[in-house]
Structures are given as C-alpha cells and as structure tokens.
Amino acid sequence: MEDRQFDEGTTLDRFLIETMRQYPGATGTFVNLIQSIALAGKMISARVNRAGLAGLLGETGEVNIQGEFVQKLDRYANETFMRSLEHRGHTCMVVSEEEAEPMKVGGKWHSGRYVVTVDPLDGSSNIDVNATIGTIFGVFRRKSEEGTPAETRDVLRPGSELLGAGYLIYGSGTMLVVAAEFGVHGFTLDPSVGEFFLSHPNIRMPSPGRIYSINDVYWDDFGQGVRDFLTAVREPKRKMSSRYIGSLVADFHRNMLKGGVFLYPATGKSPEGKLRLMYEAFPLAFIAEMAGGGATDGKRRILDIVPESLHDRVPLVIGSKDLVDEATALMKND
Ligand code: P6P
C-alpha cells in the first residue's frame, strides 16, 4: 500500500474505503466483511466489559467440540459472529472453534465469495479473572463458484492462500488489528461513539525481540530443542524478559508491538500441541509474516501446512523473526 498519511480521527470505514480505492478490481465486498467483523467485535466488547454485571460469567454447562466447557461468553461470541457473517452477502462458509461442522451460508442469504475461520473468544478461561481475551479470524477467497454451496476445498488449504486475517483484543481497551495486502493496521474502539479509529498504522514486528512467552510447566515434557532455546534466552547477557498471560491473542499482540516470541510447542503428552491450525495459527501466522515476523510449528512454516481436518492442532512458534528462526533451528530434531 502506498505510504499515505491518515490524519487523527480516521475511522475504520474511512481507512478501508480509501484504501480500497487503490485496488481497481476491488468491489467493496472484503470491506463489507471487515465491517461485519468490526460490528461483531463491538457487540462482544460491550458484553465482555459488562460480563460481571450481566450474569455472563461462568459456564453454560455444555462441552464443545474441543471437549472444553463452554463459557457463557463463548456461546454469545460464537452466535454473534455467525449472525454478523451470514446475511450481508460476503460469506459462503464459517469455520468456528465452537462448531463441529462449518456453517454454510445459503437459502435466502447469498453464498458470497469469502470463507471465514474464527476463534470467537480465545482465552475464555481468563474471563472470570478479568484477564485480556480476544477473537481471531482468517479470510480465504472461495475456490468454488460464488452463489453455489461452499465446498470443503474452499477451506482445507494451506494458510499461504489466506487473503486476510486479524484479531480483536478485549483488554484495557478494545482493538481490531487487520492484515491484508495493504499491510497490518490497528484500530482502537472509542466506546463513547462506537467507532474504531486508526491508532496503530503499519504495524511492524520489532526484531530483535526481547521477550519470550511460554508455559514452562511442561519443561520435562518438552523436546530437547525447546529446552536448549529456553536455556539460551535465559542467559543474563541477553537481557530478555519472560511474559506469559495465558491468552494467545494478548501474548501475540504484546509481541507484535514490543517484539518477542510465543511458543506453544509439542509435548510428549500432546504431540500436536494445543493450539488450532485453521483459526488460531493460520491467521496469526499470516499477520506475523505480513508484519515482518515469522511462524513455524518448530519445523515447518505454518503457512505451508495443508490441514487434514478443520480442527487440527499444531505446535506454534510465532513472533519476531530472529527469535522464531533461533528456536526453530534448535527444535528441528525434537
Ligand atoms: P496453557 C487459552 O485457553 C489458550 O487456548 C490460549 O489462548 C493460550 O495461549 C493457551 O490456551 C494457554 O494454555 O496450557 O498455558 O494454560
């Protein structure tokens, strides 16, 4: 994207519409999709910020496809995204962490040109302790013909075919970060007017990074390469810091702005790791690389992986390029 100055007070809508004008073939459908996601984000933000008052803390008593207890806000976030994506004609299928099967858009709604993968509310186990949580999404352009029912081949494909990705982070403020061919840009919600304003134009992942994020309770179950990397970054002369919020979006976002690496490696007990490929690793890897960072599973570039099923797990090493490369070089034989 040409380096244009957006002045203070640039709304998300203005940014998207003015940026779209630089792409002659653009029809505004992708812009429409991002606006739908932003609306869902505002609705979830409002609920998250009032959860303690609105009886929205705690569990629903249900267990999802992941075998995890569904938090009340998980269900609200999932339903909000489904509704916001189905009726504006831009989406043909939604793959959600909360749903065993994809939601296919059809019937009275136009089966649009995009496929969305989404983790509606990541880190929800942190809700009851008021820790930062977030939404992660990826966007593919379908392979099958627009207007027809979406097909599996529209979504089981390498992350390198993503057209865009982003996340919402519900913390001390609510931010939307969007990545596409126009770069990576952050927008902060002003709840007093209900608008996202451009606050972090052209985000670049700082490198070298000075932070590492990992839950090292699994030390004994990590591969030797992971342990060698942790031993290296703990050397006093490297002046590194350890930060771990236990909420992927929060740990990732901090590293995006300050530089650092997040690791959720394979362990003996969980050889595929914990995090999900389609709606966690793929979107964040797209964003990381678009911002000059990197993402691997300890051996392969995340975006080169071809998923076998919608809910595949994958080990994840993501963040500043120098630290991702250093960790991956050591983990090659794990
Ligand atoms: P652990 C939250 O439950 C989550 O899915 C991610 O947001 C987070 O990075 C990870 O799990 C934390 O896992 O094993 O450290 O509690």
Coordinates of C-alpha atoms and ligand atoms in Angstrom, one line a residue, residues 68 97 122-126 215 218 244 246-249 251 262 264 274-275 280, ligand 1:
E68 CA -13.9 -27.8 26.7
E97 CA -13.8 -23.3 17.0
D122 CA -9.9 -17.2 22.7
G123 CA -8.7 -17.4 26.2
S124 CA -12.1 -17.6 27.7
S125 CA -10.9 -19.4 30.7
N126 CA -9.5 -16.0 31.7
N215 CA 4.1 -22.0 29.8
Y218 CA 5.7 -28.6 30.6
Y244 CA 3.0 -15.1 29.7
G246 CA -2.1 -17.4 29.1
S247 CA -4.3 -15.7 26.5
L248 CA -2.9 -16.3 23.0
V249 CA -4.2 -13.0 21.5
D251 CA 0.6 -12.6 24.3
F262 CA 5.5 -17.0 21.8
Y264 CA 3.3 -23.5 22.5
K274 CA -2.7 -27.5 22.0
L275 CA -3.5 -24.6 19.6
E280 CA -5.5 -19.7 15.6
Ligands
P6P1 P1 -2.0 -23.2 29.0 C1 -6.4 -20.3 26.3 O1 -7.1 -21.4 26.9 C2 -5.5 -20.9 25.2 O2 -6.2 -21.6 24.2 C3 -4.6 -19.8 24.6 O3 -5.3 -18.6 24.5 C4 -3.4 -19.7 25.5 O4 -2.3 -19.3 24.8 C5 -3.3 -21.2 25.9 O5 -4.5 -21.8 25.8 C6 -2.8 -21.3 27.3 O6 -2.6 -22.7 27.5 O7 -1.7 -24.7 28.8 O8 -0.7 -22.4 29.1 O9 -3.0 -22.8 30.0

